[in-house]
Short mmCIF file of C-alpha atoms and ligand atoms in Angstrom, two decimals:
data_model
loop_
_atom_site.label_atom_id
_atom_site.label_comp_id
_atom_site.label_asym_id
_atom_site.label_seq_id
_atom_site.Cartn_x
_atom_site.Cartn_y
_atom_site.Cartn_z
CA MET A 1 16.37 -10.36 -12.13
CA GLU A 2 19.60 -7.98 -11.53
CA THR A 3 20.64 -8.09 -8.31
CA ARG A 4 23.26 -5.83 -6.50
CA THR A 5 25.37 -5.87 -3.67
CA PHE A 6 24.49 -2.59 -1.47
CA TYR A 7 26.73 -3.59 1.67
CA PRO A 8 29.05 -2.67 3.24
CA ASP A 9 28.10 1.20 2.89
CA LEU A 10 29.40 4.54 4.14
CA GLY A 11 26.88 4.55 7.06
CA THR A 12 27.97 1.78 8.99
CA ASP A 13 31.52 3.01 9.29
CA LEU A 14 30.41 6.67 10.51
CA VAL A 15 28.50 5.02 13.02
CA ARG A 16 30.76 2.66 14.43
CA ARG A 17 33.27 5.56 14.65
CA MET A 18 30.92 7.23 16.92
CA THR A 19 29.78 4.01 19.05
CA GLU A 20 33.33 2.54 19.56
CA GLY A 21 34.06 2.04 23.20
CA LYS A 22 30.58 3.41 24.41
CA GLY A 23 28.73 0.22 24.96
CA GLU A 24 25.77 1.26 23.01
CA LYS A 25 22.89 -1.21 22.51
CA TYR A 26 20.07 -1.56 20.14
CA PHE A 27 16.48 -3.02 20.56
CA VAL A 28 14.51 -4.44 17.92
CA LEU A 29 10.84 -5.50 18.23
CA THR A 30 9.23 -7.59 15.62
CA LEU A 31 5.84 -7.66 14.80
CA GLY A 32 3.79 -9.64 11.97
CA CYS A 33 4.92 -12.50 9.74
CA GLN A 34 8.02 -14.46 9.13
CA GLN A 35 9.35 -12.11 6.63
CA ASN A 36 9.33 -9.42 9.11
CA GLU A 37 11.30 -11.81 11.42
CA ALA A 38 13.86 -12.56 8.56
CA ASP A 39 13.81 -8.68 7.79
CA SER A 40 14.73 -7.96 11.87
CA GLU A 41 17.51 -10.67 11.54
CA ARG A 42 19.14 -8.12 8.93
CA ILE A 43 18.43 -5.15 11.25
CA ARG A 44 20.07 -6.92 14.13
CA GLY A 45 22.95 -7.58 11.73
CA MET A 46 23.49 -4.05 10.61
CA ALA A 47 23.30 -2.66 14.13
CA GLU A 48 25.96 -4.95 15.38
CA ALA A 49 28.00 -4.13 12.21
CA MET A 50 27.38 -0.65 13.36
CA GLY A 51 28.98 -1.30 16.86
CA TYR A 52 25.57 -1.72 19.12
CA SER A 53 25.24 -4.89 21.17
CA ALA A 54 21.87 -6.32 22.04
CA ALA A 55 19.78 -4.76 24.79
CA LYS A 56 17.24 -6.88 26.87
CA GLU A 57 14.93 -4.09 27.20
CA PRO A 58 14.27 -0.87 24.83
CA GLU A 59 15.41 1.60 28.26
CA GLU A 60 18.70 0.28 27.66
CA ALA A 61 18.96 0.97 24.06
CA SER A 62 20.31 3.72 22.11
CA LEU A 63 18.96 2.36 18.79
CA ILE A 64 15.20 1.14 19.12
CA VAL A 65 13.82 -0.43 15.94
CA VAL A 66 10.08 -1.45 15.58
CA ASN A 67 9.43 -3.83 12.50
CA THR A 68 5.48 -3.31 11.73
CA CYS A 69 2.80 -5.01 10.04
CA ALA A 70 0.26 -3.58 8.14
CA ILE A 71 -2.10 -6.83 7.27
CA ARG A 72 -4.97 -5.57 9.57
CA ARG A 73 -5.85 -2.49 11.28
CA HIS A 74 -5.41 -3.93 14.58
CA ALA A 75 -1.88 -4.66 13.62
CA GLU A 76 -1.18 -1.04 12.85
CA LEU A 77 -3.00 0.05 15.85
CA LYS A 78 -0.51 -2.36 18.03
CA ALA A 79 2.31 -1.02 16.34
CA LEU A 80 1.40 2.57 17.01
CA SER A 81 0.54 2.08 20.70
CA ILE A 82 3.98 0.08 21.04
CA VAL A 83 5.96 3.06 19.43
CA GLY A 84 4.04 5.47 21.51
CA ARG A 85 5.45 3.82 24.63
CA PHE A 86 8.78 4.98 23.53
CA LYS A 87 8.17 8.60 23.60
CA ALA A 88 9.25 8.65 27.47
CA ILE A 89 12.65 6.94 26.53
CA LYS A 90 13.21 9.79 23.96
CA THR A 91 12.23 12.44 26.51
CA ALA A 92 14.53 11.07 29.11
CA ARG A 93 17.24 10.36 26.67
CA PRO A 94 17.17 12.73 23.58
CA GLU A 95 19.91 11.16 21.68
CA THR A 96 17.86 7.91 21.47
CA VAL A 97 17.51 6.90 17.48
CA ILE A 98 13.89 5.37 17.10
CA GLY A 99 13.14 4.03 13.82
CA ILE A 100 10.14 2.25 12.34
CA CYS A 101 10.54 -0.45 9.51
CA GLY A 102 8.17 -2.96 8.00
CA CYS A 103 5.02 -2.94 5.90
CA MET A 104 3.50 0.10 7.93
CA ALA A 105 6.75 2.23 6.87
CA ALA A 106 5.51 1.93 3.16
CA GLU A 107 2.20 3.08 3.64
CA PRO A 108 2.03 7.07 2.70
CA HIS A 109 -0.84 7.85 4.50
CA MET A 110 1.03 6.01 8.00
CA VAL A 111 4.33 7.72 7.05
CA GLU A 112 2.55 10.99 7.06
CA HIS A 113 0.79 10.38 10.24
CA ILE A 114 4.05 9.49 12.12
CA LYS A 115 5.83 12.40 10.43
CA LYS A 116 3.22 14.83 12.14
CA ASN A 117 2.44 13.18 15.30
CA PHE A 118 4.95 11.14 16.30
CA HIS A 119 8.11 13.85 16.59
CA PHE A 120 9.99 11.62 18.52
CA VAL A 121 10.46 8.89 15.85
CA THR A 122 13.75 9.36 14.17
CA PHE A 123 13.14 7.61 10.72
CA THR A 124 10.62 5.43 9.00
CA LEU A 125 12.07 3.21 6.35
CA GLU A 126 10.08 1.21 3.82
CA PRO A 127 11.12 -2.65 4.02
CA ASN A 128 12.63 -2.86 0.31
CA ARG A 129 15.25 -0.14 1.19
CA LEU A 130 16.43 -1.70 4.45
CA PHE A 131 19.91 -1.51 3.40
CA ARG A 132 19.78 2.24 4.10
CA LEU A 133 19.51 1.84 8.05
CA PRO A 134 22.91 2.45 8.76
CA GLU A 135 22.73 5.81 6.65
CA LEU A 136 19.63 6.92 8.33
CA VAL A 137 21.27 6.06 11.76
CA ALA A 138 24.56 8.06 10.80
CA ALA A 139 22.21 11.02 9.58
CA ALA A 140 20.48 11.19 12.86
CA LEU A 141 23.48 11.08 15.01
CA LEU A 142 25.53 13.43 12.83
CA GLU A 143 22.90 15.96 12.03
CA SER A 144 20.17 15.20 14.07
CA ARG A 145 18.12 14.53 10.83
CA ARG A 146 14.64 12.87 10.61
CA SER A 147 14.24 10.80 7.57
CA PHE A 148 11.38 9.26 5.65
CA VAL A 149 12.36 6.97 3.13
CA LEU A 150 9.29 5.83 0.77
CA GLY A 151 8.49 5.31 -2.60
CA GLU A 152 12.05 4.48 -3.72
CA ASP A 153 11.74 0.62 -4.37
CA ASP A 154 13.74 0.21 -7.63
CA GLY A 155 12.81 -3.62 -8.16
CA ARG A 156 16.25 -4.59 -7.25
CA ILE A 157 17.68 -6.89 -4.16
CA ALA A 158 20.09 -5.95 -1.75
CA GLU A 159 22.27 -9.15 -1.24
CA GLY A 160 25.07 -9.35 1.36
CA LEU A 161 23.37 -7.60 4.33
CA PRO A 162 25.00 -8.82 7.57
CA ILE A 163 22.39 -11.26 9.42
CA CYS A 164 22.18 -11.62 13.16
CA ARG A 165 20.45 -15.11 13.20
CA THR A 166 17.98 -15.59 16.63
CA SER A 167 18.17 -19.45 16.27
CA ASP A 168 21.33 -21.76 15.90
CA HIS A 169 18.98 -24.64 14.43
CA ARG A 170 16.25 -22.79 12.69
CA ALA A 171 16.90 -20.39 10.15
CA TYR A 172 14.84 -18.15 7.62
CA VAL A 173 15.75 -17.88 3.73
CA SER A 174 13.99 -15.31 1.77
CA ILE A 175 13.92 -16.57 -1.78
CA MET A 176 11.92 -13.83 -3.24
CA TYR A 177 9.93 -10.52 -2.11
CA GLY A 178 6.82 -9.01 -3.23
CA CYS A 179 3.90 -9.91 -4.77
CA ASN A 180 2.19 -9.48 -8.23
CA ASN A 181 -1.29 -11.07 -7.62
CA PHE A 182 -3.39 -7.87 -6.21
CA CYS A 183 -5.67 -9.94 -4.11
CA SER A 184 -8.36 -7.47 -3.59
CA TYR A 185 -8.03 -7.28 0.12
CA CYS A 186 -4.27 -7.53 0.40
CA ILE A 187 -2.09 -4.62 1.09
CA VAL A 188 1.30 -6.60 0.36
CA PRO A 189 1.77 -5.73 -3.63
CA TYR A 190 1.53 -1.92 -2.44
CA VAL A 191 3.83 -2.21 0.61
CA ARG A 192 6.36 -4.74 -0.58
CA GLY A 193 6.39 -4.09 -4.35
CA ARG A 194 6.30 -6.56 -7.21
CA GLU A 195 7.70 -9.80 -7.08
CA ARG A 196 11.56 -10.35 -7.81
CA SER A 197 13.60 -13.72 -6.97
CA ARG A 198 16.96 -13.76 -5.72
CA GLU A 199 19.32 -15.56 -7.79
CA SER A 200 19.20 -19.69 -7.30
CA ALA A 201 22.98 -19.73 -6.89
CA ALA A 202 22.93 -17.31 -3.84
CA VAL A 203 20.07 -19.14 -2.15
CA ILE A 204 21.70 -22.55 -2.67
CA GLU A 205 24.98 -21.10 -1.32
CA GLU A 206 23.13 -19.66 1.77
CA CYS A 207 21.22 -23.08 2.58
CA ARG A 208 24.64 -25.07 2.12
CA ALA A 209 26.58 -22.55 4.62
CA LEU A 210 23.56 -22.92 7.10
CA ILE A 211 23.65 -26.72 6.99
CA ALA A 212 27.36 -26.75 7.42
CA SER A 213 27.11 -24.37 10.49
CA GLY A 214 24.69 -26.76 12.24
CA VAL A 215 21.17 -25.65 11.00
CA LYS A 216 18.48 -28.15 11.07
CA GLU A 217 15.86 -26.60 9.56
CA ILE A 218 15.66 -23.91 6.81
CA THR A 219 12.46 -22.05 6.00
CA LEU A 220 12.25 -20.80 2.48
CA LEU A 221 10.22 -17.58 2.48
CA GLY A 222 8.28 -15.31 -0.15
CA GLN A 223 5.09 -13.88 -0.58
CA ASN A 224 4.29 -16.50 -3.03
CA VAL A 225 7.27 -18.98 -3.25
CA ASN A 226 5.61 -20.92 -5.76
CA SER A 227 6.04 -18.09 -8.27
CA TYR A 228 9.80 -17.92 -7.75
CA ARG A 229 10.98 -17.41 -11.02
CA ALA A 230 15.04 -16.94 -11.61
CA ASP A 231 17.02 -19.41 -13.31
CA MET A 232 14.92 -22.22 -12.30
CA SER A 233 11.61 -22.86 -11.16
CA PHE A 234 10.57 -23.26 -7.31
CA ALA A 235 10.54 -26.96 -7.71
CA SER A 236 14.13 -27.32 -9.21
CA LEU A 237 15.19 -24.79 -6.45
CA ILE A 238 13.86 -26.85 -3.78
CA SER A 239 14.86 -30.26 -5.04
CA ARG A 240 18.66 -28.68 -5.20
CA ILE A 241 18.35 -27.62 -1.59
CA ALA A 242 17.26 -31.11 -0.68
CA GLU A 243 20.27 -32.57 -2.28
CA LEU A 244 22.66 -31.10 -0.02
CA GLU A 245 24.54 -33.04 2.10
CA GLY A 246 23.13 -33.19 5.82
CA ASP A 247 20.53 -34.27 8.12
CA PHE A 248 18.21 -31.11 7.58
CA LEU A 249 14.41 -30.27 7.11
CA ILE A 250 13.15 -27.85 4.49
CA ARG A 251 10.13 -25.88 5.04
CA PHE A 252 8.56 -23.10 2.66
CA MET A 253 5.72 -20.47 2.75
CA THR A 254 3.47 -19.20 1.56
CA SER A 255 2.08 -20.87 -1.36
CA HIS A 256 -0.72 -19.36 -3.85
CA PRO A 257 -2.86 -22.28 -5.09
CA LYS A 258 -2.75 -20.84 -8.48
CA ASP A 259 0.78 -21.56 -8.58
CA VAL A 260 1.34 -25.06 -6.93
CA SER A 261 3.13 -26.99 -9.72
CA ASP A 262 2.66 -30.98 -10.33
CA GLU A 263 6.51 -30.87 -10.35
CA LEU A 264 6.52 -29.34 -6.70
CA ILE A 265 4.15 -32.22 -5.62
CA GLU A 266 6.57 -34.47 -7.17
CA ALA A 267 9.74 -33.01 -5.50
CA MET A 268 7.68 -33.13 -2.00
CA LYS A 269 7.34 -36.98 -2.76
CA LYS A 270 10.76 -37.63 -3.88
CA TYR A 271 12.70 -35.83 -1.15
CA LYS A 272 10.52 -36.72 1.80
CA GLY A 273 12.89 -36.76 4.80
CA LYS A 274 14.11 -33.43 3.57
CA ILE A 275 11.14 -31.44 2.37
CA ALA A 276 8.76 -31.59 5.44
CA PRO A 277 5.58 -32.91 4.79
CA SER A 278 3.26 -30.16 5.56
CA PHE A 279 1.70 -27.43 3.36
CA HIS A 280 0.35 -23.88 4.04
CA LEU A 281 -2.32 -23.48 0.99
CA PRO A 282 -4.46 -20.45 1.91
CA LEU A 283 -7.95 -21.02 0.78
CA GLN A 284 -9.30 -17.69 1.83
CA ALA A 285 -12.93 -18.47 0.98
CA GLY A 286 -14.97 -21.46 -0.02
CA SER A 287 -17.27 -19.64 -2.45
CA ASP A 288 -16.12 -19.41 -6.11
CA ARG A 289 -18.12 -15.99 -6.01
CA ILE A 290 -16.19 -14.64 -3.20
CA LEU A 291 -12.81 -16.24 -4.36
CA LYS A 292 -13.58 -14.05 -7.70
CA ASN A 293 -14.31 -10.71 -5.92
CA MET A 294 -11.02 -11.52 -3.80
CA ASN A 295 -8.99 -11.98 -7.27
CA ARG A 296 -7.86 -15.26 -6.17
CA THR A 297 -7.79 -16.54 -9.70
CA TYR A 298 -8.86 -20.02 -8.81
CA THR A 299 -11.77 -22.17 -7.95
CA THR A 300 -12.76 -24.18 -5.18
CA ALA A 301 -12.63 -26.99 -7.54
CA HIS A 302 -8.98 -26.37 -8.62
CA TYR A 303 -8.25 -25.91 -5.03
CA LEU A 304 -9.62 -29.38 -3.94
CA SER A 305 -7.74 -30.96 -6.72
CA ILE A 306 -4.26 -29.82 -5.49
CA VAL A 307 -5.32 -31.07 -2.24
CA GLU A 308 -6.13 -34.51 -3.61
CA LYS A 309 -2.69 -34.59 -5.28
CA LEU A 310 -0.80 -33.49 -2.18
CA ARG A 311 -2.43 -36.28 -0.17
CA ALA A 312 -1.77 -38.87 -2.87
CA ALA A 313 1.94 -37.98 -3.14
CA VAL A 314 2.69 -37.41 0.56
CA PRO A 315 -0.33 -39.14 2.59
CA ASP A 316 0.69 -38.06 6.04
CA ILE A 317 0.95 -34.38 4.97
CA VAL A 318 -0.15 -31.81 7.43
CA LEU A 319 -2.52 -29.33 5.99
CA THR A 320 -2.71 -25.61 7.14
CA THR A 321 -4.77 -22.92 5.61
CA ASP A 322 -5.98 -19.11 5.86
CA ILE A 323 -9.44 -18.12 5.88
CA ILE A 324 -11.05 -14.78 5.60
CA VAL A 325 -14.39 -14.57 7.39
CA ALA A 326 -17.07 -12.05 6.13
CA PHE A 327 -15.31 -10.80 3.11
CA PRO A 328 -17.66 -7.80 1.56
CA GLY A 329 -20.91 -9.48 0.27
CA GLU A 330 -20.31 -12.97 1.99
CA THR A 331 -23.60 -14.36 2.14
CA GLU A 332 -24.74 -17.02 4.75
CA GLU A 333 -24.54 -19.50 1.82
CA ASP A 334 -20.93 -18.52 0.80
CA PHE A 335 -19.97 -18.98 4.36
CA LEU A 336 -21.56 -22.48 4.28
CA GLY A 337 -19.21 -23.27 1.24
CA THR A 338 -16.21 -22.50 3.21
CA ILE A 339 -17.39 -24.64 6.23
CA LYS A 340 -17.99 -27.54 3.60
CA ILE A 341 -14.50 -27.22 2.33
CA ILE A 342 -13.07 -27.24 5.93
CA GLU A 343 -15.13 -30.47 6.56
CA LYS A 344 -13.88 -31.98 3.39
CA VAL A 345 -10.08 -30.97 3.68
CA GLU A 346 -9.89 -31.51 7.41
CA TYR A 347 -6.98 -28.90 8.03
CA ASP A 348 -4.57 -29.40 10.84
CA MET A 349 -4.75 -25.87 11.43
CA ILE A 350 -6.65 -22.77 10.31
CA PHE A 351 -5.55 -19.25 10.67
CA SER A 352 -8.71 -17.43 10.53
CA PHE A 353 -9.37 -13.77 10.52
CA ILE A 354 -12.60 -11.58 10.21
CA PHE A 355 -12.13 -9.28 7.04
CA SER A 356 -10.26 -6.36 7.56
CA PRO A 357 -10.49 -3.14 5.13
CA ARG A 358 -6.84 -2.14 4.07
CA GLU A 359 -6.70 1.47 2.75
CA GLY A 360 -5.74 1.74 -0.96
CA THR A 361 -7.02 -1.65 -1.61
CA LYS A 362 -10.12 -2.71 -3.97
CA ALA A 363 -11.75 -4.37 -1.35
CA ALA A 364 -11.64 -1.50 1.09
CA LYS A 365 -14.18 0.14 -1.27
CA MET A 366 -16.63 -2.69 -1.55
CA GLU A 367 -19.79 -2.38 0.32
CA ASN A 368 -19.86 -4.59 3.74
CA THR A 369 -23.48 -5.30 5.02
CA ILE A 370 -22.53 -8.05 7.16
CA THR A 371 -23.34 -6.92 10.94
CA ASP A 372 -20.75 -7.51 13.80
CA GLU A 373 -22.81 -10.21 15.17
CA GLU A 374 -23.08 -12.16 11.89
CA LYS A 375 -19.00 -11.78 11.75
CA SER A 376 -18.37 -12.89 15.17
CA ASP A 377 -21.16 -15.88 15.04
CA ARG A 378 -19.41 -17.07 11.63
CA MET A 379 -16.05 -17.02 12.90
CA ALA A 380 -17.34 -18.66 16.36
CA ARG A 381 -18.84 -21.46 14.39
CA LEU A 382 -15.58 -21.79 12.21
CA LEU A 383 -13.37 -21.82 15.13
CA ALA A 384 -15.56 -24.77 16.92
CA MET A 385 -15.75 -26.77 13.93
CA GLN A 386 -11.95 -26.52 13.36
CA LYS A 387 -11.34 -27.50 16.89
CA GLU A 388 -13.29 -30.86 16.63
CA ILE A 389 -11.08 -31.62 13.39
CA ALA A 390 -7.94 -30.78 14.86
CA LEU A 391 -8.41 -33.10 17.71
CA LYS A 392 -9.61 -35.84 15.30
CA LYS A 393 -6.24 -35.17 13.35
CA ASN A 394 -4.00 -35.08 16.35
CA LEU A 395 -5.36 -38.06 18.25
CA PRO A 396 -3.97 -40.87 15.96
CA TYR A 397 -0.70 -39.44 16.95
CA VAL A 398 -1.04 -40.89 20.61
CA ASP A 399 1.41 -43.96 20.90
CA ARG A 400 3.23 -42.98 17.92
CA VAL A 401 6.91 -42.33 18.03
CA GLU A 402 7.69 -39.03 15.92
CA ARG A 403 10.88 -37.61 15.14
CA VAL A 404 11.06 -34.08 16.59
CA LEU A 405 13.66 -31.11 16.38
CA VAL A 406 13.71 -29.50 19.86
CA ASP A 407 13.28 -25.93 19.92
CA ASP A 408 13.54 -24.90 23.51
CA GLU A 409 12.95 -25.20 27.11
CA ALA A 410 9.24 -25.04 27.95
CA ARG A 411 7.67 -22.54 30.52
CA GLU A 412 7.00 -25.30 32.99
CA GLY A 413 10.75 -25.74 33.69
CA ALA A 414 13.47 -28.09 34.03
CA GLY A 415 12.94 -31.19 31.98
CA ASN A 416 10.10 -29.83 29.96
CA PHE A 417 10.56 -28.95 26.34
CA ILE A 418 9.01 -27.76 23.28
CA GLY A 419 9.62 -28.95 19.51
CA ARG A 420 8.22 -29.64 16.30
CA THR A 421 7.30 -32.80 14.11
CA ALA A 422 8.32 -33.10 10.66
CA GLY A 423 4.93 -32.07 9.68
CA GLY A 424 5.23 -29.07 12.09
CA LYS A 425 3.06 -29.95 14.77
CA LEU A 426 4.04 -28.45 18.13
CA VAL A 427 4.90 -31.08 20.70
CA ARG A 428 5.56 -30.58 24.47
CA PHE A 429 7.40 -33.14 26.13
CA THR A 430 9.86 -34.16 29.01
CA ASP A 431 13.30 -35.35 28.55
CA LYS A 432 16.04 -35.94 30.95
CA LYS A 433 18.58 -34.24 28.77
CA ARG A 434 18.87 -30.85 27.33
CA ARG A 435 19.09 -31.27 23.74
CA ILE A 436 18.08 -28.26 21.94
CA GLY A 437 18.47 -28.04 18.20
CA GLU A 438 18.69 -31.89 17.94
CA PHE A 439 16.54 -34.28 16.05
CA ILE A 440 15.10 -36.54 18.88
CA TYR A 441 12.52 -39.43 19.06
CA VAL A 442 9.26 -38.63 21.26
CA LYS A 443 6.52 -40.98 22.27
CA ILE A 444 3.42 -39.32 22.04
CA THR A 445 1.18 -39.54 25.03
CA LYS A 446 -1.52 -37.04 24.66
CA ALA A 447 -3.38 -35.14 22.29
CA THR A 448 -5.30 -31.70 22.21
CA PRO A 449 -6.62 -29.59 19.25
CA PHE A 450 -3.63 -27.61 19.29
CA ASP A 451 -0.55 -29.44 20.89
CA LEU A 452 0.89 -33.03 21.25
CA PHE A 453 2.26 -34.14 24.70
CA GLY A 454 4.95 -37.02 25.16
CA GLU A 455 8.10 -38.29 26.67
CA ALA A 456 11.53 -38.35 24.86
CA LEU A 457 12.96 -41.43 24.04
CA ASN A 458 16.42 -41.57 25.42
CA GLY A 459 19.86 -42.70 23.59
CA ASN A 460 20.60 -42.07 20.06
CA SER A 461 17.95 -41.44 17.96
CA ASN A 462 18.68 -43.75 15.14
CA GLU A 463 19.49 -46.59 17.76
CA THR A 464 16.22 -46.05 19.36
CA ILE A 465 13.89 -46.23 16.66
CA LYS A 466 15.22 -49.50 15.73
CA ASN A 467 13.07 -50.80 19.01
CA GLU A 468 10.06 -48.39 18.17
CA THR A 469 7.41 -48.40 15.95
CA ARG A 470 7.84 -45.46 13.76
CA ILE A 471 4.76 -44.32 11.73
S1 SF4 B 501 -0.74 -13.66 -2.98
FE1 SF4 B 501 -2.63 -12.27 -2.71
S2 SF4 B 501 -2.80 -12.65 -0.47
FE2 SF4 B 501 -0.77 -13.00 -0.89
S3 SF4 B 501 0.63 -11.46 -0.53
FE3 SF4 B 501 0.06 -11.45 -2.68
S4 SF4 B 501 -1.91 -9.90 -3.05
FE4 SF4 B 501 -1.43 -10.67 -0.75
#
């Protein structure tokens, strides 16, 4: 796929001339998934290139951007309610530029709604045209123009946008955008367009530079990373990144079961220590009939065969999944099929949602006769079962020593920290030193279904481990 460098552009210089010396600030609010978080880092990068600096509160900002999510109706309502609160800021300071980006800004009916009913919103900008942000800000400042950028996606990728990252030790690297799968419930192919992959050289160079700058964990992002297609496969790409010099961990998400290759599983085995022993493998439903109606194009048997291969290659792998409860037509028997797979696989964590129809998708037109009581009951049963399984999976960690990347201080205050194991489990622990962004060793002392608790071991991690039992 051809890529094109769109940046720097005219808008940036124009805006910078207007913001110079004025102490203008920006505020970016991110809703939704990691892809949005990665996009927000670019929005912040472009805002800083335009001369804005970060505001702590939206009230201080003269550029406010809400990066929205459209995955469920609830997410859209939440975004609209948040945007609504910014009306008071615009009334008090009419020169404030308020923009909406993200998946909601790619839905024609939503853009129309915002245009008509949210007069204080300056622009909407579909995610695939993010590079046009400076131009829209310039149009607003110079001509008081409202802009609505929709339906312009030409399938190309804008390389080289400035990035203002939120963490010094963890980084997202987008490797592909869009999705070709058209699962019947999903809005993504409509709002993020068809699949397109970044060139491998650009991805590898970005990872190399991040590692050189001290980043310890890189998450490769894509709607379906396993269908990465550039001059190499995803398995080859992740292997090349794993071969880079340095002490770092690679994660990736999300994967479609139909595209998980043996080559990738082999790479996870070969580069264990560099590629995190974790896999998010969305099941969505444990009934072949429902999977067919979802257009997921795999069967439960195929799904289970991948789990088997993953466990054989990486025995301590942490497995997580997504489940949609009460998809149209889901019978009690279908639901029990889902429960059966959950029991069999024993996921470390499940992200479960009650089906939410998305306008424009096939599933939104399917008849759904499941009552609200049935939906809630199924969800409650699933959560109760998963809570038991998650505790069962976490208890064996007690008394182990785990290598943990320290993420941040915990809310509990001095001496309390949070971090993640290589498998991605959240660990809350105490430490005498503040070692944010370092790999350290933590002795696990307690486990609950959702978290591990422990105490940091002192001293250099490699020396410490010689005296401890590492599992
Ligand atoms: S694979 Fe399916 S669920 Fe995932 S983004 Fe693509 S269409 Fe949506």
